Amino acid sequence: MTDLSSALPLDRRRMFQLAAVLGGSMALGERALAAPGGPSASAAPSLKVAPGTIRLNGNEYWEGPVEDGTDAARSAVARSNYYDPAGERDALIETVATMERVGADHVVPWAGSGSPLARSVVGFCSPQRGLVTADPTFEVAWMVAGYVGAPVAKVPLRASDQAHDVRAMLAANPQAGLYYICNPNNPTGSLTPMEDIVWLANAMPKDAVLLLDEAYLHFSHAASGMDLVRNGSNVIILRTFSKIFGMAGMRMGLSIARPELQARLMQYDGVIQTLQLPVPALACASASLRRMEQITARREQNTQTREKTAAFLAQRGLTVLPSAANMLMVDWGKPAAPIKAGFEAKGIAIGRSWPIWPTRSRITIGSPAEMERFCNTVERVVSQA
Ligand SMILES: Cc1ncc(COP(=O)(O)O)c(C=O)c1O
């Protein structure tokens, strides 16, 4: 049995501080992280955009849940006076366990995957055991590491293919508590080869954990790292229904790992957070998983729209990184902030840039019609910025 006893328990005061931060960040989504000083209830940026604005800024999917999911959610609303009268939580766990060929005790549902992501940092990092991530990547883990006083090593993506540079990640902190890999990565949509992920899982310290965030996996043809969970490795896999399943506003995500690892995510109110979940979201998630052919169709359409958009941008001399997800990182060759403002003035909300890449913006792939409008607007915005 792997020894996980070295991660420090948090004192009570810190737990309360962190709970406040997590509440803010999870409710607000990743855009809150762009706020100076991090998220807070009063300084929180609104997720609202002007009516009619095209939303290419939040990596959401442009359509709601598949029809069976919506129907299941609708009928669950009528039973929502009870906590979980039909056992929707157990049903989702069983469905996922069967699909992923893991034990039901390995599957924990949450109201989104952001919460288990943050809890992984709390559970496995400390001032002595740091966090290692790529740069750029999804930054929630950085923020939580700051709150637990854990050192953060940010390792640039490999220049040749924007994969996680796993050897450099291990070298950056050979004694880290948590190594975070987002595959496909946010904001690049780039893939990390499975052999590299397996290498890191085997090469990291025996009491460290690899957190593999597969929020965007179903947009790609990449394999999941689930074999690492099946073979008992110290790996936690995160999945979310917020992306290709079209359920960002319903809040449903999963952590999949050995029960001993899951137990470390349960500190403070964790058990409550996983036991009492919105029943319409649970029902919607289960019903959606039974219609995977429709999710596959979404993937194919997203790929077509993404590649068409990328080709258009490349023809105009803009550098676009190859992506396997619902986002494109575009290099404008000049500061990204005025370009973002220029698009917004024309009714298109695009994504932000990352400090390491100040001339690039992340563009979420919307519907074919939305991307056509985006393409038709590019030249005007870039020339005026
Ligand atoms: C890589 C990644 N992980 C996790 C999340 C959290 O999403 P949610 O809490 O909606 O599941 C996001 C959201 O954008 C993300 O991009």
Tab-separated table of C-alpha atoms and ligand atoms in Angstrom:
chain	number	residue	atom	x	y	z
A	1	MET	CA	0.000	0.000	0.000
A	2	THR	CA	1.357	3.408	-0.932
A	3	ASP	CA	2.200	5.711	1.966
A	4	LEU	CA	0.245	8.936	1.734
A	5	SER	CA	0.824	10.020	5.281
A	6	SER	CA	3.333	12.768	4.506
A	7	ALA	CA	0.902	15.424	3.219
A	8	LEU	CA	0.196	17.818	6.083
A	9	PRO	CA	-3.332	18.162	7.440
A	10	LEU	CA	-4.545	21.758	7.277
A	11	ASP	CA	-5.332	23.671	10.400
A	12	ARG	CA	-8.911	24.770	10.933
A	13	ARG	CA	-8.392	28.464	10.198
A	14	ARG	CA	-6.764	27.718	6.856
A	15	MET	CA	-9.564	25.328	5.963
A	16	PHE	CA	-12.121	28.071	6.498
A	17	GLN	CA	-10.103	30.514	4.348
A	18	LEU	CA	-9.821	27.933	1.615
A	19	ALA	CA	-13.481	27.017	1.770
A	20	ALA	CA	-14.321	30.683	1.171
A	21	VAL	CA	-12.013	30.826	-1.836
A	22	LEU	CA	-13.255	27.552	-3.283
A	23	GLY	CA	-16.839	28.638	-2.931
A	24	GLY	CA	-16.057	31.766	-4.922
A	25	SER	CA	-13.988	30.136	-7.615
A	26	MET	CA	-16.257	27.208	-8.228
A	27	ALA	CA	-19.341	29.335	-8.500
A	28	LEU	CA	-17.629	31.777	-10.819
A	29	GLY	CA	-15.699	29.469	-13.063
A	30	GLU	CA	-12.247	30.113	-14.369
A	31	ARG	CA	-12.858	33.669	-15.478
A	32	ALA	CA	-12.868	34.676	-11.833
A	33	LEU	CA	-9.191	33.778	-11.765
A	34	ALA	CA	-8.401	36.628	-14.105
A	35	ALA	CA	-9.524	39.096	-11.419
A	36	PRO	CA	-6.611	40.923	-9.821
A	37	GLY	CA	-5.806	39.295	-6.500
A	38	GLY	CA	-7.880	36.212	-7.305
A	39	PRO	CA	-11.579	35.677	-6.757
A	40	SER	CA	-13.675	37.169	-4.017
A	41	ALA	CA	-17.416	37.458	-3.699
A	42	SER	CA	-17.431	41.255	-4.077
A	43	ALA	CA	-14.746	41.635	-6.775
A	44	ALA	CA	-16.117	38.778	-8.832
A	45	PRO	CA	-16.430	39.492	-12.539
A	46	SER	CA	-19.898	38.757	-13.846
A	47	LEU	CA	-20.367	35.890	-16.259
A	48	LYS	CA	-23.088	37.885	-17.962
A	49	VAL	CA	-22.439	39.192	-21.448
A	50	ALA	CA	-24.544	41.734	-23.333
A	51	PRO	CA	-27.609	40.154	-24.963
A	52	GLY	CA	-26.729	38.699	-28.357
A	53	THR	CA	-23.001	38.460	-27.614
A	54	ILE	CA	-21.330	35.332	-28.985
A	55	ARG	CA	-19.622	33.459	-26.149
A	56	LEU	CA	-16.239	32.176	-27.297
A	57	ASN	CA	-14.604	32.940	-23.970
A	58	GLY	CA	-15.423	30.235	-21.421
A	59	ASN	CA	-14.746	26.878	-23.103
A	60	GLU	CA	-18.394	26.005	-22.694
A	61	TYR	CA	-20.217	23.966	-25.327
A	62	TRP	CA	-22.531	25.990	-27.546
A	63	GLU	CA	-25.530	23.652	-27.107
A	64	GLY	CA	-27.283	22.311	-24.006
A	65	PRO	CA	-27.442	18.662	-22.959
A	66	VAL	CA	-28.538	15.949	-25.405
A	67	GLU	CA	-32.322	15.552	-25.567
A	68	ASP	CA	-32.534	12.476	-23.320
A	69	GLY	CA	-30.489	14.332	-20.717
A	70	THR	CA	-32.788	17.348	-20.781
A	71	ASP	CA	-35.842	15.070	-20.488
A	72	ALA	CA	-34.330	13.210	-17.518
A	73	ALA	CA	-33.442	16.487	-15.798
A	74	ARG	CA	-36.907	17.892	-16.368
A	75	SER	CA	-38.630	14.923	-14.785
A	76	ALA	CA	-36.159	14.952	-11.873
A	77	VAL	CA	-37.079	18.579	-11.087
A	78	ALA	CA	-40.558	17.420	-10.101
A	79	ARG	CA	-39.022	15.062	-7.502
A	80	SER	CA	-36.552	17.605	-6.168
A	81	ASN	CA	-38.416	18.159	-2.895
A	82	TYR	CA	-36.556	15.004	-1.736
A	83	TYR	CA	-32.746	14.721	-1.617
A	84	ASP	CA	-32.373	11.777	-3.985
A	85	PRO	CA	-35.565	9.723	-3.970
A	86	ALA	CA	-34.734	7.521	-6.967
A	87	GLY	CA	-31.075	6.915	-6.144
A	88	GLU	CA	-29.788	9.019	-9.055
A	89	ARG	CA	-26.366	9.366	-7.427
A	90	ASP	CA	-25.899	5.600	-7.172
A	91	ALA	CA	-27.212	5.185	-10.718
A	92	LEU	CA	-24.606	7.618	-12.096
A	93	ILE	CA	-21.831	5.894	-10.159
A	94	GLU	CA	-22.907	2.492	-11.519
A	95	THR	CA	-23.128	3.809	-15.082
A	96	VAL	CA	-19.655	5.359	-14.931
A	97	ALA	CA	-18.121	2.332	-13.196
A	98	THR	CA	-19.486	0.015	-15.889
A	99	MET	CA	-18.389	2.248	-18.764
A	100	GLU	CA	-14.916	2.845	-17.348
A	101	ARG	CA	-14.412	-0.714	-16.020
A	102	VAL	CA	-13.532	0.416	-12.494
A	103	GLY	CA	-15.115	-0.459	-9.160
A	104	ALA	CA	-18.087	1.631	-8.061
A	105	ASP	CA	-16.010	2.578	-5.011
A	106	HIS	CA	-13.592	4.345	-7.398
A	107	VAL	CA	-16.200	6.828	-8.715
A	108	VAL	CA	-17.166	9.992	-6.828
A	109	PRO	CA	-19.522	12.568	-8.361
A	110	TRP	CA	-19.188	16.269	-7.509
A	111	ALA	CA	-20.922	19.485	-8.523
A	112	GLY	CA	-18.345	20.018	-11.286
A	113	SER	CA	-14.729	18.892	-11.462
A	114	GLY	CA	-13.269	22.137	-10.134
A	115	SER	CA	-13.991	21.091	-6.576
A	116	PRO	CA	-12.075	17.767	-6.661
A	117	LEU	CA	-9.279	19.581	-8.524
A	118	ALA	CA	-8.920	22.095	-5.707
A	119	ARG	CA	-9.339	19.384	-3.085
A	120	SER	CA	-6.524	17.361	-4.660
A	121	VAL	CA	-4.161	20.262	-4.020
A	122	VAL	CA	-5.404	20.553	-0.437
A	123	GLY	CA	-5.143	16.808	0.033
A	124	PHE	CA	-1.679	16.187	-1.372
A	125	CYS	CA	0.255	19.473	-1.250
A	126	SER	CA	1.772	21.329	1.687
A	127	PRO	CA	4.656	23.751	2.255
A	128	GLN	CA	6.924	20.678	2.094
A	129	ARG	CA	5.245	18.926	-0.842
A	130	GLY	CA	4.749	21.198	-3.818
A	131	LEU	CA	2.619	21.257	-6.937
A	132	VAL	CA	4.001	20.810	-10.469
A	133	THR	CA	2.022	21.873	-13.529
A	134	ALA	CA	2.548	22.909	-17.119
A	135	ASP	CA	2.511	26.556	-18.185
A	136	PRO	CA	0.157	27.605	-19.600
A	137	THR	CA	-2.533	25.380	-18.138
A	138	PHE	CA	-5.773	25.624	-16.160
A	139	GLU	CA	-4.747	27.671	-13.118
A	140	VAL	CA	-7.125	26.639	-10.332
A	141	ALA	CA	-4.427	24.374	-8.893
A	142	TRP	CA	-1.958	27.305	-8.728
A	143	MET	CA	-4.412	29.381	-6.788
A	144	VAL	CA	-5.200	26.664	-4.260
A	145	ALA	CA	-1.493	25.900	-3.817
A	146	GLY	CA	-1.066	29.540	-2.805
A	147	TYR	CA	-3.678	29.089	-0.091
A	148	VAL	CA	-2.051	25.976	1.341
A	149	GLY	CA	1.438	27.501	1.101
A	150	ALA	CA	2.700	24.872	-1.323
A	151	PRO	CA	5.487	25.820	-3.752
A	152	VAL	CA	4.384	25.724	-7.400
A	153	ALA	CA	6.667	24.701	-10.258
A	154	LYS	CA	5.326	25.859	-13.640
A	155	VAL	CA	7.022	24.055	-16.500
A	156	PRO	CA	6.589	25.451	-20.040
A	157	LEU	CA	4.867	23.139	-22.488
A	158	ARG	CA	7.250	21.379	-24.875
A	159	ALA	CA	7.955	23.840	-27.695
A	160	SER	CA	7.757	21.207	-30.463
A	161	ASP	CA	4.202	19.962	-29.781
A	162	GLN	CA	2.874	21.775	-26.673
A	163	ALA	CA	2.766	18.482	-24.784
A	164	HIS	CA	3.482	18.434	-21.057
A	165	ASP	CA	7.235	18.084	-20.675
A	166	VAL	CA	6.969	15.303	-18.099
A	167	ARG	CA	10.701	14.835	-17.599
A	168	ALA	CA	11.178	18.545	-16.974
A	169	MET	CA	8.151	18.447	-14.648
A	170	LEU	CA	9.708	15.762	-12.483
A	171	ALA	CA	13.085	17.522	-12.551
A	172	ALA	CA	11.398	20.799	-11.490
A	173	ASN	CA	10.385	19.216	-8.183
A	174	PRO	CA	11.322	15.554	-7.700
A	175	GLN	CA	9.572	15.564	-4.277
A	176	ALA	CA	6.276	17.215	-5.188
A	177	GLY	CA	3.028	16.048	-3.599
A	178	LEU	CA	0.963	16.529	-6.772
A	179	TYR	CA	1.759	16.517	-10.499
A	180	TYR	CA	-1.087	17.990	-12.595
A	181	ILE	CA	-1.576	17.052	-16.230
A	182	CYS	CA	-4.491	18.423	-18.218
A	183	ASN	CA	-5.053	16.281	-21.317
A	184	PRO	CA	-6.051	17.792	-23.701
A	185	ASN	CA	-4.585	20.869	-22.087
A	186	ASN	CA	-6.524	24.054	-21.411
A	187	PRO	CA	-5.832	26.628	-22.992
A	188	THR	CA	-3.972	24.986	-25.885
A	189	GLY	CA	-6.077	21.887	-26.624
A	190	SER	CA	-2.744	20.092	-27.059
A	191	LEU	CA	-2.249	16.424	-26.226
A	192	THR	CA	0.376	14.728	-24.104
A	193	PRO	CA	1.311	11.212	-25.305
A	194	MET	CA	0.036	8.457	-23.030
A	195	GLU	CA	3.523	6.987	-22.776
A	196	ASP	CA	4.691	10.262	-21.190
A	197	ILE	CA	1.806	10.243	-18.716
A	198	VAL	CA	2.560	6.628	-17.785
A	199	TRP	CA	6.259	7.505	-17.462
A	200	LEU	CA	5.487	10.267	-14.960
A	201	ALA	CA	3.092	8.048	-12.976
A	202	ASN	CA	5.887	5.478	-12.617
A	203	ALA	CA	8.786	7.892	-12.089
A	204	MET	CA	7.242	10.229	-9.488
A	205	PRO	CA	7.750	9.567	-5.763
A	206	LYS	CA	5.780	6.597	-4.477
A	207	ASP	CA	3.752	8.821	-2.148
A	208	ALA	CA	2.986	11.517	-4.771
A	209	VAL	CA	-0.203	11.710	-6.828
A	210	LEU	CA	-0.714	12.352	-10.530
A	211	LEU	CA	-3.874	14.361	-11.160
A	212	LEU	CA	-5.009	13.752	-14.716
A	213	ASP	CA	-7.658	16.256	-15.780
A	214	GLU	CA	-9.638	14.879	-18.717
A	215	ALA	CA	-12.189	17.710	-18.914
A	216	TYR	CA	-11.764	17.921	-22.716
A	217	LEU	CA	-11.010	14.260	-23.497
A	218	HIS	CA	-14.216	13.586	-25.449
A	219	PHE	CA	-13.434	16.338	-27.960
A	220	SER	CA	-10.358	14.346	-28.984
A	221	HIS	CA	-9.498	10.855	-30.163
A	222	ALA	CA	-6.928	10.505	-27.367
A	223	ALA	CA	-7.009	7.541	-25.022
A	224	SER	CA	-7.945	8.058	-21.397
A	225	GLY	CA	-5.426	7.342	-18.653
A	226	MET	CA	-7.991	5.104	-16.942
A	227	ASP	CA	-5.682	2.067	-17.165
A	228	LEU	CA	-3.512	3.794	-14.548
A	229	VAL	CA	-6.470	3.892	-12.168
A	230	ARG	CA	-7.346	0.285	-13.017
A	231	ASN	CA	-3.806	-0.895	-12.238
A	232	GLY	CA	-3.812	0.762	-8.818
A	233	SER	CA	-1.452	3.683	-9.558
A	234	ASN	CA	-1.552	6.870	-7.490
A	235	VAL	CA	-3.589	8.588	-10.188
A	236	ILE	CA	-6.797	10.610	-9.868
A	237	ILE	CA	-8.746	11.218	-13.075
A	238	LEU	CA	-11.120	14.163	-13.315
A	239	ARG	CA	-14.014	14.302	-15.758
A	240	THR	CA	-16.662	16.963	-16.187
A	241	PHE	CA	-20.052	17.264	-17.816
A	242	SER	CA	-19.453	21.013	-18.283
A	243	LYS	CA	-17.843	20.763	-21.703
A	244	ILE	CA	-18.963	18.481	-24.548
A	245	PHE	CA	-21.966	17.273	-22.498
A	246	GLY	CA	-23.284	20.862	-22.449
A	247	MET	CA	-24.002	20.939	-18.699
A	248	ALA	CA	-21.737	23.722	-17.349
A	249	GLY	CA	-24.643	25.463	-15.632
A	250	MET	CA	-26.006	22.209	-14.172
A	251	ARG	CA	-22.746	21.363	-12.342
A	252	MET	CA	-21.670	17.740	-12.505
A	253	GLY	CA	-18.182	16.257	-12.505
A	254	LEU	CA	-16.355	13.150	-11.367
A	255	SER	CA	-13.178	12.065	-9.649
A	256	ILE	CA	-12.157	8.502	-10.448
A	257	ALA	CA	-9.455	6.915	-8.288
A	258	ARG	CA	-8.758	4.378	-5.568
A	259	PRO	CA	-10.929	4.921	-2.473
A	260	GLU	CA	-7.887	5.840	-0.304
A	261	LEU	CA	-7.075	8.706	-2.676
A	262	GLN	CA	-10.714	9.811	-2.808
A	263	ALA	CA	-10.744	9.916	0.991
A	264	ARG	CA	-8.083	12.643	0.863
A	265	LEU	CA	-10.460	14.847	-1.150
A	266	MET	CA	-13.102	14.621	1.566
A	267	GLN	CA	-11.509	16.838	4.220
A	268	TYR	CA	-13.803	19.284	6.008
A	269	ASP	CA	-17.116	19.156	4.080
A	270	GLY	CA	-16.108	16.798	1.285
A	271	VAL	CA	-18.533	14.062	2.188
A	272	ILE	CA	-21.422	16.506	2.193
A	273	GLN	CA	-20.302	17.915	-1.159
A	274	THR	CA	-20.372	14.510	-2.831
A	275	LEU	CA	-23.437	13.051	-1.133
A	276	GLN	CA	-25.901	15.871	-1.673
A	277	LEU	CA	-25.911	16.713	-5.331
A	278	PRO	CA	-28.504	18.291	-7.599
A	279	VAL	CA	-30.749	15.440	-8.691
A	280	PRO	CA	-31.605	16.933	-12.120
A	281	ALA	CA	-27.877	17.146	-12.887
A	282	LEU	CA	-27.277	13.544	-11.780
A	283	ALA	CA	-30.181	12.312	-13.902
A	284	CYS	CA	-29.054	14.382	-16.894
A	285	ALA	CA	-25.502	13.054	-16.660
A	286	SER	CA	-26.589	9.396	-16.552
A	287	ALA	CA	-29.005	9.832	-19.454
A	288	SER	CA	-26.316	11.636	-21.489
A	289	LEU	CA	-23.829	8.818	-20.938
A	290	ARG	CA	-26.360	6.453	-22.480
A	291	ARG	CA	-26.266	8.551	-25.677
A	292	MET	CA	-22.534	8.510	-26.349
A	293	GLU	CA	-23.156	8.303	-30.094
A	294	GLN	CA	-24.532	11.856	-29.865
A	295	ILE	CA	-21.472	12.978	-27.941
A	296	THR	CA	-19.296	11.429	-30.654
A	297	ALA	CA	-21.287	13.361	-33.270
A	298	ARG	CA	-20.589	16.558	-31.303
A	299	ARG	CA	-16.895	15.732	-31.363
A	300	GLU	CA	-16.898	15.297	-35.143
A	301	GLN	CA	-18.721	18.550	-35.686
A	302	ASN	CA	-16.453	20.434	-33.277
A	303	THR	CA	-13.401	19.070	-35.097
A	304	GLN	CA	-14.728	20.242	-38.479
A	305	THR	CA	-15.568	23.725	-37.193
A	306	ARG	CA	-12.247	24.024	-35.344
A	307	GLU	CA	-10.166	22.963	-38.347
A	308	LYS	CA	-12.061	25.298	-40.682
A	309	THR	CA	-11.484	28.199	-38.279
A	310	ALA	CA	-7.806	27.313	-37.852
A	311	ALA	CA	-7.301	27.139	-41.621
A	312	PHE	CA	-8.952	30.533	-42.048
A	313	LEU	CA	-6.722	32.126	-39.418
A	314	ALA	CA	-3.576	30.505	-40.811
A	315	GLN	CA	-4.408	31.803	-44.291
A	316	ARG	CA	-4.398	35.276	-42.804
A	317	GLY	CA	-0.890	34.771	-41.492
A	318	LEU	CA	-1.858	34.180	-37.849
A	319	THR	CA	-0.123	31.409	-35.916
A	320	VAL	CA	-2.594	28.891	-34.516
A	321	LEU	CA	-1.436	26.012	-32.342
A	322	PRO	CA	-2.766	22.557	-33.268
A	323	SER	CA	-5.645	21.655	-30.942
A	324	ALA	CA	-7.580	18.472	-30.179
A	325	ALA	CA	-10.289	20.196	-28.130
A	326	ASN	CA	-12.909	22.966	-28.349
A	327	MET	CA	-10.396	25.804	-28.242
A	328	LEU	CA	-7.709	27.427	-30.339
A	329	MET	CA	-4.784	29.478	-29.137
A	330	VAL	CA	-4.225	32.266	-31.682
A	331	ASP	CA	-1.104	34.433	-31.795
A	332	TRP	CA	-2.011	37.954	-32.941
A	333	GLY	CA	1.630	39.073	-32.977
A	334	LYS	CA	0.641	42.004	-30.742
A	335	PRO	CA	-0.866	42.377	-27.254
A	336	ALA	CA	-3.982	40.268	-26.855
A	337	ALA	CA	-5.892	42.555	-24.462
A	338	PRO	CA	-6.856	45.280	-27.016
A	339	ILE	CA	-7.847	42.557	-29.478
A	340	LYS	CA	-10.169	41.013	-26.908
A	341	ALA	CA	-11.713	44.448	-26.310
A	342	GLY	CA	-12.066	44.952	-30.070
A	343	PHE	CA	-13.986	41.704	-30.464
A	344	GLU	CA	-16.183	42.528	-27.496
A	345	ALA	CA	-17.143	45.854	-29.090
A	346	LYS	CA	-18.320	43.834	-32.077
A	347	GLY	CA	-20.452	41.480	-29.958
A	348	ILE	CA	-17.981	38.582	-29.666
A	349	ALA	CA	-16.524	37.620	-26.287
A	350	ILE	CA	-13.211	35.809	-26.841
A	351	GLY	CA	-10.992	34.169	-24.228
A	352	ARG	CA	-8.103	35.668	-22.375
A	353	SER	CA	-4.353	35.341	-22.713
A	354	TRP	CA	-1.964	33.699	-20.250
A	355	PRO	CA	0.931	35.633	-18.668
A	356	ILE	CA	3.486	33.403	-20.409
A	357	TRP	CA	1.900	34.199	-23.810
A	358	PRO	CA	0.657	37.810	-23.750
A	359	THR	CA	0.096	38.025	-27.521
A	360	ARG	CA	-2.102	34.931	-27.742
A	361	SER	CA	-5.812	34.546	-26.989
A	362	ARG	CA	-7.849	31.422	-26.394
A	363	ILE	CA	-10.833	31.142	-28.676
A	364	THR	CA	-13.543	28.644	-27.727
A	365	ILE	CA	-15.091	26.844	-30.681
A	366	GLY	CA	-18.757	27.799	-30.954
A	367	SER	CA	-21.389	26.742	-33.496
A	368	PRO	CA	-20.509	26.829	-37.213
A	369	ALA	CA	-22.522	30.051	-37.589
A	370	GLU	CA	-20.795	31.680	-34.606
A	371	MET	CA	-17.357	30.774	-35.931
A	372	GLU	CA	-18.265	32.163	-39.331
A	373	ARG	CA	-19.125	35.473	-37.676
A	374	PHE	CA	-15.878	35.343	-35.706
A	375	CYS	CA	-13.871	34.757	-38.913
A	376	ASN	CA	-15.671	37.576	-40.698
A	377	THR	CA	-14.733	39.935	-37.866
A	378	VAL	CA	-11.054	38.989	-37.421
A	379	GLU	CA	-9.490	41.226	-40.020
A	380	ARG	CA	-11.298	44.386	-38.910
A	381	VAL	CA	-10.465	43.828	-35.229
A	382	VAL	CA	-6.802	42.921	-35.765
A	383	SER	CA	-6.127	45.836	-38.111
A	384	GLN	CA	-7.720	48.322	-35.693
A	385	ALA	CA	-6.006	47.022	-32.506
B	1	LIG	C1	-9.203	21.816	-17.426
B	1	LIG	C2	-10.387	22.119	-16.595
B	1	LIG	N1	-10.593	21.400	-15.496
B	1	LIG	C3	-11.642	21.632	-14.705
B	1	LIG	C4	-12.536	22.629	-15.003
B	1	LIG	C5	-13.657	22.859	-14.043
B	1	LIG	O1	-14.878	22.742	-14.669
B	1	LIG	P1	-16.188	22.315	-13.898
B	1	LIG	O2	-16.036	22.673	-12.461
B	1	LIG	O3	-17.269	23.080	-14.578
B	1	LIG	O4	-16.308	20.831	-14.086
B	1	LIG	C6	-12.362	23.415	-16.143
B	1	LIG	C7	-13.284	24.519	-16.468
B	1	LIG	O5	-13.150	25.281	-17.372
B	1	LIG	C8	-11.249	23.147	-16.964
B	1	LIG	O6	-11.007	23.854	-18.065
